Amino acid sequence: MSGMDQDVFDAFLEQLKRYVRERLVPAEKQILETDVIPDEIMKEMRDMGLFGLTMPEEFGGAGMNISQYTRTIRELSYAMPCYRSITSINIGMVCSALMKGGTAEQKAEWLPRLAGGEIASFGLTEPGSGSDSAAMQTMATRSGNGYVLNGTKRYITNAPFANVALIMARTSKEALPKNAHVSAFLVPMDTPGISVGKSDKKMGQAGSHIADIIMEDVHVPGDALLGGEEGKGFVTAMQSLDNGRLSVGSAAAGYARRALDSAMRYANERKAFGEPIANFQLIQQMLADSEIEIYAAECMLEDAARRADAGENILRKAAAAKVFASEMCGRVVDRVVQIYGGAGYLAEYDAERFFRDSRIYRIYEGTTQILQLQIAKHMLREWSASA
């Protein structure tokens, strides 16, 4: 993918960097108190085009390629995670699924709306299933020209304020090979029969909301079926998860950089034994190890994104980059708490929040363990084929 003109992208990135530090970071205190991104910031983010980064220009987007998108997410994720959460489901997953699997009519209807800042949700996980699609319970039953949806989706990011959800549902009771029993539906959230549970209380990630989506006899027309073909939904969803995983990996790398900057500031200000703790070699070791690991994650993410832009299948590399970046972020924020010492355990200081916010990165868009299994499965399959 050619993407946005490089000079234009560089200028945009510089503008975003300033915006993140001058506007988004200072607003974090208010979001921590209210658990909501202020309306005026939401408007500014829409006006900056942050909801349409990867949408083609003809649909009102910026037309970024994957390398530019992941770089943008890293910059945006220097600020607290809710800013990425509200935009990234649109761009990283639902837009990707539409671009890869939507009909011309679906693209024409939904891409401009998503680029303009309507909020999307991605409805895969259920109370009894996530990566295990054979256990999925949500059913889409044919009714006239359309379908009736029944089921519950769980831990759905943006559900409380989404305008549309991409819902995965069974169109066959039997589990079929290659997950052909699962289809995807574009469902406006104001469709009768849809209700949203109360926003779940979480360990961290203030301002980002997850909730259940409950569907009771939800009638959707035939053209709600993504791609107009049954049995393609799960495949499309999994392909868009590659982008979702690069987005989460980029978020982890961006936030690790923020945490490390915070630790650098603290280590230079805090004195012990008459000098800044930054002078102590074991503090320096933690700072250096963090720098090394962030750099490694950035390189992995840039390489995977470049390969995706070149048309390579990056399933394994996207999974590897997401695992490394999210686990790396966990190690960095742990060191940051340690550098802060006793202050790192207090809610008054940022280190404690960085620690809590980062824990989810190793879980969503595929847990570390599921992705390890996926990577190994593909390694072993390739080994068998070449043996």
PDB file of C-alpha atoms in Angstrom, residues 168-371:
ATOM      1  CA  MET A 168     -19.835 -12.436  14.728  1.00  0.00           C
ATOM      2  CA  ALA A 169     -22.655 -15.000  14.776  1.00  0.00           C
ATOM      3  CA  ARG A 170     -23.211 -18.607  13.800  1.00  0.00           C
ATOM      4  CA  THR A 171     -25.113 -19.111  10.565  1.00  0.00           C
ATOM      5  CA  SER A 172     -24.775 -22.876  11.012  1.00  0.00           C
ATOM      6  CA  LYS A 173     -25.439 -24.861  14.179  1.00  0.00           C
ATOM      7  CA  GLU A 174     -22.708 -27.325  13.268  1.00  0.00           C
ATOM      8  CA  ALA A 175     -19.062 -26.310  13.680  1.00  0.00           C
ATOM      9  CA  LEU A 176     -17.718 -26.304  10.127  1.00  0.00           C
ATOM     10  CA  PRO A 177     -14.136 -26.568   8.829  1.00  0.00           C
ATOM     11  CA  LYS A 178     -12.165 -23.289   8.716  1.00  0.00           C
ATOM     12  CA  ASN A 179     -14.819 -21.673  10.937  1.00  0.00           C
ATOM     13  CA  ALA A 180     -17.290 -21.422   8.052  1.00  0.00           C
ATOM     14  CA  HIS A 181     -20.135 -21.627  10.608  1.00  0.00           C
ATOM     15  CA  VAL A 182     -19.389 -18.036  11.685  1.00  0.00           C
ATOM     16  CA  SER A 183     -20.537 -14.993   9.703  1.00  0.00           C
ATOM     17  CA  ALA A 184     -20.180 -11.264  10.390  1.00  0.00           C
ATOM     18  CA  PHE A 185     -22.979  -8.680  10.494  1.00  0.00           C
ATOM     19  CA  LEU A 186     -22.902  -4.872  10.484  1.00  0.00           C
ATOM     20  CA  VAL A 187     -25.492  -4.021  13.113  1.00  0.00           C
ATOM     21  CA  PRO A 188     -26.515  -0.436  14.001  1.00  0.00           C
ATOM     22  CA  MET A 189     -26.697  -0.237  17.790  1.00  0.00           C
ATOM     23  CA  ASP A 190     -30.138   1.431  17.733  1.00  0.00           C
ATOM     24  CA  THR A 191     -31.678  -1.680  16.132  1.00  0.00           C
ATOM     25  CA  PRO A 192     -34.650  -2.888  18.246  1.00  0.00           C
ATOM     26  CA  GLY A 193     -33.729  -5.820  20.490  1.00  0.00           C
ATOM     27  CA  ILE A 194     -30.181  -4.622  21.244  1.00  0.00           C
ATOM     28  CA  SER A 195     -29.342  -3.618  24.781  1.00  0.00           C
ATOM     29  CA  VAL A 196     -25.995  -2.739  26.351  1.00  0.00           C
ATOM     30  CA  GLY A 197     -25.054  -3.844  29.858  1.00  0.00           C
ATOM     31  CA  LYS A 198     -23.582  -1.441  32.360  1.00  0.00           C
ATOM     32  CA  SER A 199     -19.981  -0.433  31.846  1.00  0.00           C
ATOM     33  CA  ASP A 200     -17.652  -2.896  33.593  1.00  0.00           C
ATOM     34  CA  LYS A 201     -15.361  -1.620  36.357  1.00  0.00           C
ATOM     35  CA  LYS A 202     -11.773  -2.317  35.358  1.00  0.00           C
ATOM     36  CA  MET A 203      -8.269  -2.485  36.813  1.00  0.00           C
ATOM     37  CA  GLY A 204      -7.126   0.463  34.692  1.00  0.00           C
ATOM     38  CA  GLN A 205      -7.687   2.220  31.366  1.00  0.00           C
ATOM     39  CA  ALA A 206      -9.905   5.035  32.687  1.00  0.00           C
ATOM     40  CA  GLY A 207     -12.097   6.642  30.022  1.00  0.00           C
ATOM     41  CA  SER A 208     -12.189   3.440  27.951  1.00  0.00           C
ATOM     42  CA  HIS A 209     -15.408   1.472  28.405  1.00  0.00           C
ATOM     43  CA  ILE A 210     -16.328  -2.159  27.902  1.00  0.00           C
ATOM     44  CA  ALA A 211     -19.746  -3.751  28.345  1.00  0.00           C
ATOM     45  CA  ASP A 212     -21.966  -6.624  27.240  1.00  0.00           C
ATOM     46  CA  ILE A 213     -24.014  -6.357  24.055  1.00  0.00           C
ATOM     47  CA  ILE A 214     -27.229  -8.364  24.454  1.00  0.00           C
ATOM     48  CA  MET A 215     -29.283  -9.273  21.362  1.00  0.00           C
ATOM     49  CA  GLU A 216     -32.855 -10.522  21.699  1.00  0.00           C
ATOM     50  CA  ASP A 217     -34.615 -11.193  18.391  1.00  0.00           C
ATOM     51  CA  VAL A 218     -32.657  -8.502  16.576  1.00  0.00           C
ATOM     52  CA  HIS A 219     -33.890  -8.320  12.959  1.00  0.00           C
ATOM     53  CA  VAL A 220     -31.302  -7.203  10.409  1.00  0.00           C
ATOM     54  CA  PRO A 221     -31.702  -7.018   6.614  1.00  0.00           C
ATOM     55  CA  GLY A 222     -29.779  -9.320   4.290  1.00  0.00           C
ATOM     56  CA  ASP A 223     -27.381  -6.535   3.344  1.00  0.00           C
ATOM     57  CA  ALA A 224     -26.124  -6.443   6.963  1.00  0.00           C
ATOM     58  CA  LEU A 225     -24.194  -9.665   6.200  1.00  0.00           C
ATOM     59  CA  LEU A 226     -20.568  -8.601   5.691  1.00  0.00           C
ATOM     60  CA  GLY A 227     -19.542  -9.369   2.118  1.00  0.00           C
ATOM     61  CA  GLY A 228     -23.036 -10.693   1.327  1.00  0.00           C
ATOM     62  CA  GLU A 229     -21.836 -14.263   1.893  1.00  0.00           C
ATOM     63  CA  GLU A 230     -22.287 -16.621   4.836  1.00  0.00           C
ATOM     64  CA  GLY A 231     -19.306 -18.351   6.427  1.00  0.00           C
ATOM     65  CA  LYS A 232     -16.738 -15.660   5.696  1.00  0.00           C
ATOM     66  CA  GLY A 233     -17.148 -13.711   8.927  1.00  0.00           C
ATOM     67  CA  PHE A 234     -14.590 -15.390  11.138  1.00  0.00           C
ATOM     68  CA  VAL A 235     -11.928 -15.397   8.413  1.00  0.00           C
ATOM     69  CA  THR A 236     -12.459 -11.659   7.851  1.00  0.00           C
ATOM     70  CA  ALA A 237     -12.418 -11.035  11.599  1.00  0.00           C
ATOM     71  CA  MET A 238      -9.158 -12.927  12.031  1.00  0.00           C
ATOM     72  CA  GLN A 239      -7.536 -11.036   9.147  1.00  0.00           C
ATOM     73  CA  SER A 240      -8.539  -7.720  10.712  1.00  0.00           C
ATOM     74  CA  LEU A 241      -7.094  -8.948  14.019  1.00  0.00           C
ATOM     75  CA  ASP A 242      -3.619  -8.741  12.425  1.00  0.00           C
ATOM     76  CA  ASN A 243      -4.133  -4.976  12.260  1.00  0.00           C
ATOM     77  CA  GLY A 244      -5.658  -5.007  15.750  1.00  0.00           C
ATOM     78  CA  ARG A 245      -2.587  -6.796  17.088  1.00  0.00           C
ATOM     79  CA  LEU A 246      -0.202  -4.331  15.473  1.00  0.00           C
ATOM     80  CA  SER A 247      -2.299  -1.552  17.003  1.00  0.00           C
ATOM     81  CA  VAL A 248      -2.105  -3.076  20.510  1.00  0.00           C
ATOM     82  CA  GLY A 249       1.624  -3.722  20.113  1.00  0.00           C
ATOM     83  CA  SER A 250       2.100  -0.103  19.011  1.00  0.00           C
ATOM     84  CA  ALA A 251       0.025   1.112  21.955  1.00  0.00           C
ATOM     85  CA  ALA A 252       2.179  -0.925  24.342  1.00  0.00           C
ATOM     86  CA  ALA A 253       5.383   0.491  22.813  1.00  0.00           C
ATOM     87  CA  GLY A 254       4.063   4.068  22.937  1.00  0.00           C
ATOM     88  CA  TYR A 255       2.956   3.769  26.556  1.00  0.00           C
ATOM     89  CA  ALA A 256       6.217   2.086  27.589  1.00  0.00           C
ATOM     90  CA  ARG A 257       8.029   5.127  26.170  1.00  0.00           C
ATOM     91  CA  ARG A 258       5.786   7.435  28.250  1.00  0.00           C
ATOM     92  CA  ALA A 259       6.449   5.387  31.402  1.00  0.00           C
ATOM     93  CA  LEU A 260      10.204   5.400  30.780  1.00  0.00           C
ATOM     94  CA  ASP A 261      10.218   9.179  30.242  1.00  0.00           C
ATOM     95  CA  SER A 262       8.383   9.516  33.549  1.00  0.00           C
ATOM     96  CA  ALA A 263      10.989   7.323  35.281  1.00  0.00           C
ATOM     97  CA  MET A 264      13.828   9.371  33.751  1.00  0.00           C
ATOM     98  CA  ARG A 265      12.280  12.557  35.122  1.00  0.00           C
ATOM     99  CA  TYR A 266      11.752  11.036  38.565  1.00  0.00           C
ATOM    100  CA  ALA A 267      15.242   9.516  38.732  1.00  0.00           C
ATOM    101  CA  ASN A 268      16.812  12.888  37.974  1.00  0.00           C
ATOM    102  CA  GLU A 269      14.652  14.762  40.519  1.00  0.00           C
ATOM    103  CA  ARG A 270      14.656  12.273  43.415  1.00  0.00           C
ATOM    104  CA  LYS A 271      17.724  12.441  45.639  1.00  0.00           C
ATOM    105  CA  ALA A 272      19.157   9.800  47.942  1.00  0.00           C
ATOM    106  CA  PHE A 273      22.484   9.833  49.746  1.00  0.00           C
ATOM    107  CA  GLY A 274      22.888  13.422  48.568  1.00  0.00           C
ATOM    108  CA  GLU A 275      22.612  12.844  44.820  1.00  0.00           C
ATOM    109  CA  PRO A 276      19.981  12.052  42.145  1.00  0.00           C
ATOM    110  CA  ILE A 277      19.104   8.336  42.058  1.00  0.00           C
ATOM    111  CA  ALA A 278      19.800   8.492  38.283  1.00  0.00           C
ATOM    112  CA  ASN A 279      23.480   8.384  39.269  1.00  0.00           C
ATOM    113  CA  PHE A 280      23.118   4.904  40.775  1.00  0.00           C
ATOM    114  CA  GLN A 281      24.159   2.087  38.474  1.00  0.00           C
ATOM    115  CA  LEU A 282      21.329  -0.320  39.320  1.00  0.00           C
ATOM    116  CA  ILE A 283      18.820   2.422  38.488  1.00  0.00           C
ATOM    117  CA  GLN A 284      20.732   2.988  35.243  1.00  0.00           C
ATOM    118  CA  GLN A 285      20.490  -0.730  34.459  1.00  0.00           C
ATOM    119  CA  MET A 286      16.671  -0.576  34.694  1.00  0.00           C
ATOM    120  CA  LEU A 287      16.591   2.525  32.506  1.00  0.00           C
ATOM    121  CA  ALA A 288      18.923   0.955  29.923  1.00  0.00           C
ATOM    122  CA  ASP A 289      17.075  -2.391  29.811  1.00  0.00           C
ATOM    123  CA  SER A 290      13.827  -0.507  29.225  1.00  0.00           C
ATOM    124  CA  GLU A 291      15.333   1.546  26.384  1.00  0.00           C
ATOM    125  CA  ILE A 292      16.745  -1.610  24.771  1.00  0.00           C
ATOM    126  CA  GLU A 293      13.414  -3.435  24.899  1.00  0.00           C
ATOM    127  CA  ILE A 294      11.359  -0.495  23.623  1.00  0.00           C
ATOM    128  CA  TYR A 295      13.734  -0.179  20.679  1.00  0.00           C
ATOM    129  CA  ALA A 296      13.405  -3.906  19.917  1.00  0.00           C
ATOM    130  CA  ALA A 297       9.586  -3.685  20.010  1.00  0.00           C
ATOM    131  CA  GLU A 298       9.589  -0.630  17.732  1.00  0.00           C
ATOM    132  CA  CYS A 299      11.793  -2.472  15.221  1.00  0.00           C
ATOM    133  CA  MET A 300       9.526  -5.539  15.246  1.00  0.00           C
ATOM    134  CA  LEU A 301       6.398  -3.426  14.766  1.00  0.00           C
ATOM    135  CA  GLU A 302       7.952  -1.432  11.930  1.00  0.00           C
ATOM    136  CA  ASP A 303       9.137  -4.605  10.190  1.00  0.00           C
ATOM    137  CA  ALA A 304       5.752  -6.362  10.488  1.00  0.00           C
ATOM    138  CA  ALA A 305       3.911  -3.261   9.231  1.00  0.00           C
ATOM    139  CA  ARG A 306       6.309  -2.860   6.291  1.00  0.00           C
ATOM    140  CA  ARG A 307       5.760  -6.501   5.347  1.00  0.00           C
ATOM    141  CA  ALA A 308       1.972  -6.041   5.597  1.00  0.00           C
ATOM    142  CA  ASP A 309       2.219  -3.045   3.255  1.00  0.00           C
ATOM    143  CA  ALA A 310       4.202  -5.217   0.820  1.00  0.00           C
ATOM    144  CA  GLY A 311       1.328  -7.716   0.755  1.00  0.00           C
ATOM    145  CA  GLU A 312       2.974 -10.443   2.839  1.00  0.00           C
ATOM    146  CA  ASN A 313       0.926 -12.659   5.147  1.00  0.00           C
ATOM    147  CA  ILE A 314       1.971 -11.309   8.547  1.00  0.00           C
ATOM    148  CA  LEU A 315      -0.181 -13.464  10.835  1.00  0.00           C
ATOM    149  CA  ARG A 316       2.872 -14.893  12.604  1.00  0.00           C
ATOM    150  CA  LYS A 317       4.851 -11.670  12.679  1.00  0.00           C
ATOM    151  CA  ALA A 318       1.897  -9.578  13.883  1.00  0.00           C
ATOM    152  CA  ALA A 319       1.349 -12.118  16.662  1.00  0.00           C
ATOM    153  CA  ALA A 320       5.071 -12.107  17.554  1.00  0.00           C
ATOM    154  CA  ALA A 321       5.267  -8.306  17.596  1.00  0.00           C
ATOM    155  CA  LYS A 322       2.142  -8.044  19.744  1.00  0.00           C
ATOM    156  CA  VAL A 323       3.407 -10.640  22.243  1.00  0.00           C
ATOM    157  CA  PHE A 324       6.854  -9.059  22.525  1.00  0.00           C
ATOM    158  CA  ALA A 325       5.614  -5.449  22.757  1.00  0.00           C
ATOM    159  CA  SER A 326       2.901  -6.189  25.326  1.00  0.00           C
ATOM    160  CA  GLU A 327       5.158  -8.342  27.513  1.00  0.00           C
ATOM    161  CA  MET A 328       7.924  -5.742  27.156  1.00  0.00           C
ATOM    162  CA  CYS A 329       5.557  -2.989  28.295  1.00  0.00           C
ATOM    163  CA  GLY A 330       4.726  -5.079  31.377  1.00  0.00           C
ATOM    164  CA  ARG A 331       8.416  -5.350  32.246  1.00  0.00           C
ATOM    165  CA  VAL A 332       9.051  -1.638  31.654  1.00  0.00           C
ATOM    166  CA  VAL A 333       6.176  -0.408  33.828  1.00  0.00           C
ATOM    167  CA  ASP A 334       7.253  -2.841  36.560  1.00  0.00           C
ATOM    168  CA  ARG A 335      10.759  -1.327  36.497  1.00  0.00           C
ATOM    169  CA  VAL A 336       9.246   2.163  36.520  1.00  0.00           C
ATOM    170  CA  VAL A 337       7.349   1.362  39.735  1.00  0.00           C
ATOM    171  CA  GLN A 338      10.640   0.062  41.175  1.00  0.00           C
ATOM    172  CA  ILE A 339      12.512   3.224  40.203  1.00  0.00           C
ATOM    173  CA  TYR A 340       9.830   5.328  41.890  1.00  0.00           C
ATOM    174  CA  GLY A 341      10.252   3.153  44.992  1.00  0.00           C
ATOM    175  CA  GLY A 342       7.580   3.675  47.670  1.00  0.00           C
ATOM    176  CA  ALA A 343       6.063   6.494  45.606  1.00  0.00           C
ATOM    177  CA  GLY A 344       5.492   3.986  42.796  1.00  0.00           C
ATOM    178  CA  TYR A 345       2.868   2.232  44.894  1.00  0.00           C
ATOM    179  CA  LEU A 346       0.872   5.413  45.544  1.00  0.00           C
ATOM    180  CA  ALA A 347      -2.041   6.490  43.365  1.00  0.00           C
ATOM    181  CA  GLU A 348      -0.772  10.065  43.680  1.00  0.00           C
ATOM    182  CA  TYR A 349       2.061   9.251  41.236  1.00  0.00           C
ATOM    183  CA  ASP A 350       1.805   8.157  37.584  1.00  0.00           C
ATOM    184  CA  ALA A 351       3.842   4.943  37.917  1.00  0.00           C
ATOM    185  CA  GLU A 352       1.018   3.074  39.679  1.00  0.00           C
ATOM    186  CA  ARG A 353      -1.424   3.977  36.882  1.00  0.00           C
ATOM    187  CA  PHE A 354       1.010   2.980  34.117  1.00  0.00           C
ATOM    188  CA  PHE A 355       1.345  -0.407  35.832  1.00  0.00           C
ATOM    189  CA  ARG A 356      -2.429  -1.004  35.965  1.00  0.00           C
ATOM    190  CA  ASP A 357      -3.185   0.392  32.504  1.00  0.00           C
ATOM    191  CA  SER A 358      -0.605  -1.827  30.799  1.00  0.00           C
ATOM    192  CA  ARG A 359      -1.761  -5.180  32.149  1.00  0.00           C
ATOM    193  CA  ILE A 360      -4.551  -5.588  29.584  1.00  0.00           C
ATOM    194  CA  TYR A 361      -2.164  -5.393  26.625  1.00  0.00           C
ATOM    195  CA  ARG A 362      -1.073  -8.986  27.292  1.00  0.00           C
ATOM    196  CA  ILE A 363      -4.697 -10.140  27.174  1.00  0.00           C
ATOM    197  CA  TYR A 364      -6.792  -8.496  24.483  1.00  0.00           C
ATOM    198  CA  GLU A 365      -6.617  -9.074  20.719  1.00  0.00           C
ATOM    199  CA  GLY A 366      -5.304 -12.540  21.610  1.00  0.00           C
ATOM    200  CA  THR A 367      -3.654 -13.436  24.901  1.00  0.00           C
ATOM    201  CA  THR A 368       0.090 -14.072  24.916  1.00  0.00           C
ATOM    202  CA  GLN A 369      -0.647 -17.784  25.367  1.00  0.00           C
ATOM    203  CA  ILE A 370      -3.096 -18.061  22.442  1.00  0.00           C
ATOM    204  CA  LEU A 371      -0.643 -16.208  20.197  1.00  0.00           C
TER     205      LEU A 371
END
